Amino acid sequence: MPGYEVIGQEEKEELIDVLSRNMLFRYGFDAERKGIYKVQQFEKEFADYCGVKHALAVSSGTAALKVALLALGIGPGDEVITQGFTFVATWESILETGAVPVFAEIDDTLCLDPKDIVSKITPRTKAIIPVHMCGAQARITDITAIADKHGLSVIEDTAQSCGGRLHGKALGSFGKMGTFSFDSVKTMTTGEGGMVITNDRDLYIRASEYHDHGHDHNPAVSRGLEKRNFIGFNYRMMELQGAMGLAQLRKLDSVILKKQRENKTRIKDALSMIDRITFRNIPDPYGDTATFIMFLLPTAEKAEKFNAVMAQEGAGTVYWYKNDWHYFERWEHLLEGKSAVRSAYPFKTESGETRCAYDKSSLPKTADLLSRCLSIGININMDEQIPKIIRAIEIAGKAIS
Ligand SMILES: Cc1ncc(COP(=O)(O)O)c(C=O)c1O
């Protein structure tokens, strides 16, 4: 996830372009800014890149999820289905709206299992948030087909798969809305930042209003005279982030994804020599962003053993099963209903009744897959690291044979 690795002259020039006009705010100041609207330009180029009609830049990937949910009108009384392997932001944003996250299993793509969705649908279900985890596609066409059949909206959390495609079509563009993160460790970065994409003009307008205190963005009047259709909040992106985004987007395919794919192939070739290793199912390997290589061992014991040897050799892998931020069983604050609010909302009502509660053992398939799964993060500048990783793989392979 290495956008930060390629910050160079292009980013600096874009940033200086903003600073030289003393114009940090994305709206208004039309005379002073001399035609430069970096966030707006970034939105346009990002929408074109994804092949969609509308893109709205926001302050983070978490904000993008919340803005998308609010644009769809989701809130208290609603349920949203998502997966038990994701970053906490996916379900935090659902809880933030007052809706309740319902967790479903992942499958061999390590993303939401379409087969587990139907049993999780209730009369309260309004949306599904599949997450294109760790750089590659969920079974998104199966998921949108189920959603269509049941009248549900799909928001694709594409925070970890910016630039990914399925048979040429951009991830994030399959559902009603797609969301992205450009935080400091993402494939392309604006430091902090996010994007919402959609082909639906009404949803775009609602998202745009909500993310800017409800401003109706009426071009006929000055900003101070704009009206409101509903209450909103501030999730705006600033011009410096827009400028960064433009420079990074222009490198996404030609530098970032190209190099990641080359590096991943070298590591995958080494892993492929080991009999007992299988790989995550990637529905379209050509559209993989290659930010991670994820592989499975036959048992959890073998995975831990393999990882221990890799670590001894100075090339430890990511073992998501023991990761506190990405896996259901490790989210004790969710499982124990810990809230910053006095009443324990959103887990409890004002009068102390339970609104939502979670059982740690409710996702056995996710537990089995993740307990056997190891991941190696792929960077751009790995030329020195790769021989070491390959050597560690060979030694670890012998240790589990
Ligand atoms: C799957 C997923 N969704 C959402 C987010 C939130 O993005 P941000 O850090 O920009 O708020 C992240 C960030 O890591 C993520 O991995």
Short mmCIF file of C-alpha atoms and ligand atoms in Angstrom, two decimals:
data_model
loop_
_atom_site.label_atom_id
_atom_site.label_comp_id
_atom_site.label_asym_id
_atom_site.label_seq_id
_atom_site.Cartn_x
_atom_site.Cartn_y
_atom_site.Cartn_z
CA MET A 1 0.00 0.00 0.00
CA PRO A 2 2.75 2.35 -0.92
CA GLY A 3 1.56 5.69 -2.44
CA TYR A 4 3.80 7.43 0.08
CA GLU A 5 6.85 5.72 -1.42
CA VAL A 6 6.54 7.67 -4.67
CA ILE A 7 5.90 11.16 -3.31
CA GLY A 8 8.18 13.25 -5.51
CA GLN A 9 8.50 16.36 -7.63
CA GLU A 10 4.99 15.99 -9.11
CA GLU A 11 3.33 16.14 -5.68
CA LYS A 12 5.56 19.05 -4.62
CA GLU A 13 4.66 21.08 -7.71
CA GLU A 14 0.95 20.44 -7.18
CA LEU A 15 1.20 21.51 -3.53
CA ILE A 16 3.16 24.66 -4.38
CA ASP A 17 0.51 25.51 -6.95
CA VAL A 18 -2.02 25.59 -4.09
CA LEU A 19 0.20 27.40 -1.61
CA SER A 20 1.21 30.07 -4.10
CA ARG A 21 -2.45 31.13 -4.32
CA ASN A 22 -3.07 31.09 -0.53
CA MET A 23 -6.22 29.13 -1.28
CA LEU A 24 -6.80 26.09 0.92
CA PHE A 25 -10.61 25.88 0.78
CA ARG A 26 -12.34 23.89 -1.96
CA TYR A 27 -15.41 26.13 -2.33
CA GLY A 28 -15.89 29.82 -3.15
CA PHE A 29 -13.23 32.55 -3.46
CA ASP A 30 -13.76 32.33 -7.23
CA ALA A 31 -11.99 35.57 -8.07
CA GLU A 32 -8.98 35.00 -5.82
CA ARG A 33 -8.19 31.42 -6.83
CA LYS A 34 -7.62 32.22 -10.51
CA GLY A 35 -9.37 29.19 -11.91
CA ILE A 36 -7.63 26.62 -9.71
CA TYR A 37 -9.99 24.12 -8.07
CA LYS A 38 -7.81 21.19 -7.06
CA VAL A 39 -10.42 19.10 -5.22
CA GLN A 40 -12.93 19.57 -8.02
CA GLN A 41 -10.30 18.61 -10.61
CA PHE A 42 -9.31 15.56 -8.56
CA GLU A 43 -12.98 14.50 -8.40
CA LYS A 44 -13.31 14.83 -12.16
CA GLU A 45 -10.14 12.86 -12.91
CA PHE A 46 -11.02 10.18 -10.35
CA ALA A 47 -14.55 9.78 -11.78
CA ASP A 48 -13.05 9.44 -15.27
CA TYR A 49 -10.51 6.91 -14.01
CA CYS A 50 -13.30 4.80 -12.48
CA GLY A 51 -15.64 5.27 -15.45
CA VAL A 52 -18.45 6.77 -13.33
CA LYS A 53 -20.47 9.95 -13.58
CA HIS A 54 -19.83 11.43 -10.13
CA ALA A 55 -17.07 11.52 -7.52
CA LEU A 56 -17.15 13.40 -4.23
CA ALA A 57 -13.89 13.89 -2.35
CA VAL A 58 -14.15 13.74 1.44
CA SER A 59 -11.88 13.92 4.47
CA SER A 60 -11.27 10.16 4.95
CA GLY A 61 -12.32 6.69 3.86
CA THR A 62 -14.36 6.43 7.06
CA ALA A 63 -16.15 9.68 6.19
CA ALA A 64 -16.76 8.34 2.67
CA LEU A 65 -18.61 5.34 4.13
CA LYS A 66 -20.69 7.48 6.45
CA VAL A 67 -21.51 10.00 3.72
CA ALA A 68 -22.56 7.17 1.36
CA LEU A 69 -24.78 5.59 4.04
CA LEU A 70 -26.41 8.94 4.82
CA ALA A 71 -26.92 9.69 1.13
CA LEU A 72 -28.90 6.44 1.00
CA GLY A 73 -30.91 7.60 4.01
CA ILE A 74 -29.70 4.78 6.26
CA GLY A 75 -30.06 5.26 10.02
CA PRO A 76 -31.75 3.95 13.20
CA GLY A 77 -34.02 0.97 12.56
CA ASP A 78 -31.92 -0.22 9.62
CA GLU A 79 -29.44 -3.07 9.30
CA VAL A 80 -26.42 -3.23 7.03
CA ILE A 81 -24.66 -6.50 6.18
CA THR A 82 -20.88 -6.53 6.03
CA GLN A 83 -18.00 -8.93 6.61
CA GLY A 84 -16.08 -9.96 9.73
CA PHE A 85 -12.72 -9.39 8.04
CA THR A 86 -12.28 -5.67 7.38
CA PHE A 87 -10.87 -2.59 9.07
CA VAL A 88 -13.04 -1.38 12.00
CA ALA A 89 -14.04 1.73 10.00
CA THR A 90 -16.50 -0.28 7.89
CA TRP A 91 -18.77 -1.11 10.81
CA GLU A 92 -17.95 2.02 12.86
CA SER A 93 -19.49 4.07 10.06
CA ILE A 94 -22.65 1.91 10.11
CA LEU A 95 -22.98 2.35 13.88
CA GLU A 96 -22.31 6.09 13.48
CA THR A 97 -25.49 6.44 11.40
CA GLY A 98 -27.51 4.66 14.11
CA ALA A 99 -27.96 1.57 11.92
CA VAL A 100 -26.84 -1.89 13.06
CA PRO A 101 -24.03 -3.83 11.37
CA VAL A 102 -24.78 -7.52 10.74
CA PHE A 103 -21.70 -9.64 10.10
CA ALA A 104 -21.50 -12.34 7.44
CA GLU A 105 -18.76 -14.81 6.56
CA ILE A 106 -15.97 -14.39 4.04
CA ASP A 107 -15.23 -17.03 1.39
CA ASP A 108 -12.07 -18.10 -0.40
CA THR A 109 -11.75 -14.62 -1.94
CA LEU A 110 -11.27 -13.48 1.69
CA CYS A 111 -14.11 -11.03 1.01
CA LEU A 112 -17.85 -11.21 1.72
CA ASP A 113 -19.33 -14.64 0.97
CA PRO A 114 -22.40 -14.17 -1.27
CA LYS A 115 -23.73 -17.53 -0.01
CA ASP A 116 -23.91 -16.22 3.55
CA ILE A 117 -25.73 -13.00 2.73
CA VAL A 118 -29.25 -14.31 2.18
CA SER A 119 -29.53 -15.90 5.65
CA LYS A 120 -28.54 -12.54 7.18
CA ILE A 121 -31.26 -10.52 5.41
CA THR A 122 -34.16 -9.38 7.63
CA PRO A 123 -37.01 -6.93 7.01
CA ARG A 124 -34.68 -4.26 8.46
CA THR A 125 -31.82 -4.84 6.03
CA LYS A 126 -31.26 -1.84 3.77
CA ALA A 127 -27.74 -2.25 2.40
CA ILE A 128 -24.74 -4.52 1.97
CA ILE A 129 -21.15 -3.33 2.29
CA PRO A 130 -18.75 -5.81 0.69
CA VAL A 131 -15.12 -4.90 1.24
CA HIS A 132 -12.58 -5.52 -1.52
CA MET A 133 -10.00 -6.56 1.06
CA CYS A 134 -6.25 -6.41 0.69
CA GLY A 135 -6.13 -5.30 -2.92
CA ALA A 136 -8.45 -7.71 -4.73
CA GLN A 137 -12.06 -8.26 -5.72
CA ALA A 138 -14.99 -9.60 -3.77
CA ARG A 139 -17.48 -11.70 -5.79
CA ILE A 140 -19.12 -8.39 -6.51
CA THR A 141 -21.44 -9.37 -9.37
CA ASP A 142 -22.94 -12.19 -7.27
CA ILE A 143 -23.38 -9.74 -4.40
CA THR A 144 -25.08 -7.04 -6.50
CA ALA A 145 -27.38 -9.72 -7.99
CA ILE A 146 -28.53 -10.73 -4.49
CA ALA A 147 -28.93 -7.08 -3.52
CA ASP A 148 -31.03 -6.36 -6.60
CA LYS A 149 -33.23 -9.37 -5.93
CA HIS A 150 -33.93 -8.19 -2.38
CA GLY A 151 -34.15 -4.46 -3.14
CA LEU A 152 -30.98 -3.61 -1.20
CA SER A 153 -28.26 -1.04 -1.93
CA VAL A 154 -24.62 -2.03 -2.27
CA ILE A 155 -21.84 0.26 -1.08
CA GLU A 156 -18.45 -1.14 -2.08
CA ASP A 157 -15.77 -0.38 0.49
CA THR A 158 -12.84 -0.05 -1.88
CA ALA A 159 -10.49 1.58 0.65
CA GLN A 160 -7.90 -1.16 0.19
CA SER A 161 -8.31 -1.74 -3.55
CA CYS A 162 -8.05 1.62 -5.27
CA GLY A 163 -7.24 0.97 -8.94
CA GLY A 164 -8.55 -2.59 -8.80
CA ARG A 165 -10.79 -3.86 -11.58
CA LEU A 166 -12.99 -6.83 -12.41
CA HIS A 167 -12.79 -7.68 -16.11
CA GLY A 168 -11.86 -4.07 -16.82
CA LYS A 169 -14.57 -2.40 -14.73
CA ALA A 170 -13.38 -0.36 -11.76
CA LEU A 171 -13.99 -1.76 -8.28
CA GLY A 172 -16.31 0.67 -6.52
CA SER A 173 -18.42 1.15 -9.65
CA PHE A 174 -20.55 -2.02 -9.39
CA GLY A 175 -22.81 -1.03 -6.51
CA LYS A 176 -25.00 2.04 -5.92
CA MET A 177 -21.97 3.75 -4.38
CA GLY A 178 -18.27 3.01 -3.91
CA THR A 179 -15.95 4.44 -1.28
CA PHE A 180 -12.16 4.86 -1.20
CA SER A 181 -9.49 5.85 1.32
CA PHE A 182 -6.37 7.86 0.59
CA ASP A 183 -4.94 7.69 4.11
CA SER A 184 -1.22 7.62 4.72
CA VAL A 185 -0.70 3.90 3.96
CA LYS A 186 -3.06 3.47 1.03
CA THR A 187 -2.22 2.60 -2.60
CA MET A 188 -2.49 6.27 -3.44
CA THR A 189 -2.42 8.80 -0.64
CA THR A 190 -3.46 12.35 0.14
CA GLY A 191 -2.27 12.02 3.77
CA GLU A 192 -5.87 11.74 4.92
CA GLY A 193 -8.75 11.66 2.48
CA GLY A 194 -11.41 9.62 0.76
CA MET A 195 -13.78 9.51 -2.20
CA VAL A 196 -17.38 8.50 -2.84
CA ILE A 197 -18.32 7.48 -6.38
CA THR A 198 -21.71 6.83 -7.95
CA ASN A 199 -23.59 6.97 -11.23
CA ASP A 200 -26.72 8.20 -9.46
CA ARG A 201 -27.03 11.99 -9.63
CA ASP A 202 -29.52 12.23 -6.74
CA LEU A 203 -27.27 10.20 -4.44
CA TYR A 204 -24.29 12.34 -5.45
CA ILE A 205 -26.19 15.53 -4.63
CA ARG A 206 -27.35 14.20 -1.25
CA ALA A 207 -23.79 13.09 -0.45
CA SER A 208 -22.37 16.42 -1.53
CA GLU A 209 -24.87 18.35 0.61
CA TYR A 210 -24.49 16.14 3.65
CA HIS A 211 -20.68 16.33 3.62
CA ASP A 212 -20.78 20.14 3.63
CA HIS A 213 -23.19 21.08 6.48
CA GLY A 214 -26.16 20.69 4.13
CA HIS A 215 -25.09 23.45 1.69
CA ASP A 216 -27.23 23.06 -1.42
CA HIS A 217 -24.34 24.32 -3.61
CA ASN A 218 -26.58 26.63 -5.62
CA PRO A 219 -24.29 28.13 -8.29
CA ALA A 220 -26.56 31.19 -8.64
CA VAL A 221 -25.79 32.58 -5.18
CA SER A 222 -22.72 33.13 -3.03
CA ARG A 223 -21.86 30.44 -0.48
CA GLY A 224 -23.26 32.42 2.47
CA LEU A 225 -26.66 32.65 0.81
CA GLU A 226 -26.98 28.95 -0.02
CA LYS A 227 -29.89 27.04 1.53
CA ARG A 228 -30.23 23.58 3.11
CA ASN A 229 -32.45 20.56 2.46
CA PHE A 230 -31.39 18.71 5.64
CA ILE A 231 -28.78 18.85 8.36
CA GLY A 232 -25.26 17.82 7.45
CA PHE A 233 -21.76 17.73 8.80
CA ASN A 234 -18.23 18.68 7.74
CA TYR A 235 -16.37 15.95 5.86
CA ARG A 236 -14.79 18.26 3.27
CA MET A 237 -11.45 17.65 1.58
CA MET A 238 -9.04 20.58 1.41
CA GLU A 239 -7.18 21.88 -1.62
CA LEU A 240 -3.79 20.54 -0.52
CA GLN A 241 -5.23 17.03 -0.40
CA GLY A 242 -6.86 17.50 -3.80
CA ALA A 243 -3.49 18.55 -5.23
CA MET A 244 -1.78 15.49 -3.73
CA GLY A 245 -4.54 13.29 -5.12
CA LEU A 246 -4.05 14.60 -8.64
CA ALA A 247 -0.32 13.84 -8.61
CA GLN A 248 -0.81 10.40 -7.05
CA LEU A 249 -3.67 9.39 -9.36
CA ARG A 250 -1.49 10.14 -12.38
CA LYS A 251 1.04 7.57 -11.07
CA LEU A 252 -1.43 4.94 -9.95
CA ASP A 253 -1.44 2.63 -12.98
CA SER A 254 1.89 3.50 -14.57
CA VAL A 255 4.10 3.39 -11.47
CA ILE A 256 2.36 2.11 -8.34
CA LEU A 257 0.27 -0.82 -9.61
CA LYS A 258 2.83 -1.78 -12.25
CA LYS A 259 5.64 -2.15 -9.72
CA GLN A 260 3.45 -3.84 -7.10
CA ARG A 261 2.35 -6.44 -9.65
CA GLU A 262 5.95 -7.19 -10.63
CA ASN A 263 7.01 -7.56 -7.00
CA LYS A 264 4.04 -9.74 -6.15
CA THR A 265 4.79 -12.08 -9.04
CA ARG A 266 8.35 -12.62 -7.80
CA ILE A 267 7.14 -13.54 -4.32
CA LYS A 268 4.27 -15.67 -5.62
CA ASP A 269 6.69 -17.69 -7.75
CA ALA A 270 8.65 -18.60 -4.61
CA LEU A 271 5.53 -19.49 -2.63
CA SER A 272 4.23 -21.62 -5.51
CA MET A 273 7.19 -23.99 -5.06
CA ILE A 274 5.76 -25.12 -1.70
CA ASP A 275 3.27 -27.97 -2.03
CA ARG A 276 1.17 -27.25 1.00
CA ILE A 277 0.45 -23.64 0.17
CA THR A 278 -2.69 -22.52 -1.65
CA PHE A 279 -3.61 -19.00 -2.65
CA ARG A 280 -6.55 -16.73 -2.05
CA ASN A 281 -9.05 -16.97 -4.90
CA ILE A 282 -8.86 -13.78 -6.97
CA PRO A 283 -11.83 -13.65 -9.38
CA ASP A 284 -9.83 -11.62 -11.96
CA PRO A 285 -6.05 -11.74 -11.36
CA TYR A 286 -5.47 -9.02 -14.01
CA GLY A 287 -7.47 -6.55 -11.95
CA ASP A 288 -5.68 -7.33 -8.68
CA THR A 289 -3.91 -4.23 -7.29
CA ALA A 290 -1.29 -6.57 -5.79
CA THR A 291 -0.95 -4.73 -2.48
CA PHE A 292 -0.77 -8.08 -0.66
CA ILE A 293 -0.07 -11.69 -1.41
CA MET A 294 -2.36 -13.86 0.73
CA PHE A 295 -1.81 -17.58 1.03
CA LEU A 296 -3.23 -20.42 3.08
CA LEU A 297 -1.63 -23.32 4.92
CA PRO A 298 -3.48 -26.59 5.59
CA THR A 299 -3.84 -25.91 9.34
CA ALA A 300 -3.53 -23.01 11.81
CA GLU A 301 -0.53 -24.76 13.44
CA LYS A 302 1.29 -24.91 10.13
CA ALA A 303 0.49 -21.24 9.45
CA GLU A 304 1.91 -20.21 12.83
CA LYS A 305 4.97 -22.39 12.34
CA PHE A 306 5.57 -21.01 8.83
CA ASN A 307 5.21 -17.46 10.12
CA ALA A 308 7.54 -18.07 13.07
CA VAL A 309 10.29 -19.28 10.72
CA MET A 310 9.68 -16.35 8.36
CA ALA A 311 10.03 -13.97 11.35
CA GLN A 312 13.26 -15.69 12.48
CA GLU A 313 14.60 -15.07 8.99
CA GLY A 314 13.65 -11.39 9.22
CA ALA A 315 10.61 -11.59 6.94
CA GLY A 316 7.59 -12.05 9.24
CA THR A 317 4.18 -12.00 7.56
CA VAL A 318 0.84 -10.45 8.55
CA TYR A 319 -1.31 -12.94 10.49
CA TRP A 320 -4.73 -11.22 10.34
CA TYR A 321 -6.21 -13.84 12.69
CA LYS A 322 -4.32 -12.23 15.56
CA ASN A 323 -4.79 -8.64 14.34
CA ASP A 324 -6.83 -6.38 16.63
CA TRP A 325 -8.06 -3.98 13.93
CA HIS A 326 -9.22 -6.22 11.09
CA TYR A 327 -10.85 -9.35 12.50
CA PHE A 328 -14.21 -9.85 14.23
CA GLU A 329 -13.01 -12.06 17.10
CA ARG A 330 -10.42 -9.44 18.10
CA TRP A 331 -12.87 -6.50 18.23
CA GLU A 332 -13.45 -6.69 21.97
CA HIS A 333 -14.88 -3.15 22.08
CA LEU A 334 -17.59 -4.21 19.62
CA LEU A 335 -18.17 -7.60 21.29
CA GLU A 336 -18.40 -6.00 24.74
CA GLY A 337 -20.49 -3.05 23.53
CA LYS A 338 -18.07 -0.36 24.68
CA SER A 339 -19.26 3.10 23.69
CA ALA A 340 -18.07 6.61 24.53
CA VAL A 341 -21.68 7.61 25.14
CA ARG A 342 -23.10 7.54 28.70
CA SER A 343 -26.10 5.40 27.72
CA ALA A 344 -23.84 2.98 25.77
CA TYR A 345 -25.66 3.97 22.56
CA PRO A 346 -25.51 2.57 19.85
CA PHE A 347 -25.28 -0.77 21.69
CA LYS A 348 -28.08 0.15 24.13
CA THR A 349 -31.13 2.38 23.93
CA GLU A 350 -31.56 5.46 26.11
CA SER A 351 -33.56 3.31 28.53
CA GLY A 352 -30.89 0.59 28.70
CA GLU A 353 -32.31 -2.04 26.32
CA THR A 354 -29.93 -3.84 23.98
CA ARG A 355 -30.00 -2.53 20.39
CA CYS A 356 -27.26 -4.85 19.10
CA ALA A 357 -24.97 -7.52 20.55
CA TYR A 358 -22.44 -9.85 18.97
CA ASP A 359 -21.33 -13.42 19.56
CA LYS A 360 -17.59 -14.01 19.13
CA SER A 361 -18.09 -17.51 17.73
CA SER A 362 -20.68 -16.57 15.09
CA LEU A 363 -18.30 -16.58 12.08
CA PRO A 364 -16.66 -20.06 12.09
CA LYS A 365 -15.80 -20.05 8.37
CA THR A 366 -14.07 -16.68 8.67
CA ALA A 367 -12.17 -18.00 11.70
CA ASP A 368 -11.05 -21.13 9.85
CA LEU A 369 -9.85 -19.21 6.78
CA LEU A 370 -8.04 -16.48 8.69
CA SER A 371 -6.41 -18.89 11.13
CA ARG A 372 -4.71 -20.55 8.14
CA CYS A 373 -3.97 -17.40 6.16
CA LEU A 374 -0.71 -15.43 6.01
CA SER A 375 -0.09 -12.22 4.04
CA ILE A 376 2.94 -10.42 2.78
CA GLY A 377 2.50 -6.70 2.13
CA ILE A 378 3.80 -5.60 -1.28
CA ASN A 379 5.67 -2.35 -1.66
CA ILE A 380 7.15 -0.51 -4.62
CA ASN A 381 10.72 -0.36 -3.40
CA MET A 382 11.35 -4.00 -2.45
CA ASP A 383 14.39 -4.89 -4.51
CA GLU A 384 16.57 -5.41 -1.43
CA GLN A 385 13.85 -7.11 0.58
CA ILE A 386 12.63 -9.62 -2.02
CA PRO A 387 15.70 -11.94 -2.02
CA LYS A 388 15.46 -12.07 1.78
CA ILE A 389 11.73 -12.88 1.63
CA ILE A 390 12.33 -15.60 -0.97
CA ARG A 391 15.08 -17.16 1.15
CA ALA A 392 12.80 -17.07 4.21
CA ILE A 393 9.99 -18.73 2.20
CA GLU A 394 12.32 -21.56 1.16
CA ILE A 395 13.44 -22.18 4.75
CA ALA A 396 9.91 -21.93 6.16
CA GLY A 397 8.65 -24.29 3.44
CA LYS A 398 11.14 -26.94 4.57
CA ALA A 399 10.14 -26.44 8.21
CA ILE A 400 6.50 -27.38 7.52
CA SER A 401 7.14 -30.24 5.07
C1 LIG B 1 -11.44 -1.53 4.50
C2 LIG B 1 -11.29 -0.13 5.00
N1 LIG B 1 -12.36 0.67 5.07
C3 LIG B 1 -12.26 1.94 5.50
C4 LIG B 1 -11.05 2.46 5.91
C5 LIG B 1 -11.02 3.84 6.47
O1 LIG B 1 -10.22 4.73 5.77
P1 LIG B 1 -9.58 6.00 6.48
O2 LIG B 1 -8.38 5.55 7.25
O3 LIG B 1 -9.22 6.89 5.34
O4 LIG B 1 -10.63 6.61 7.33
C6 LIG B 1 -9.91 1.67 5.87
C7 LIG B 1 -8.61 2.19 6.31
O5 LIG B 1 -7.68 1.48 6.58
C8 LIG B 1 -10.02 0.34 5.40
O6 LIG B 1 -8.97 -0.48 5.34
#
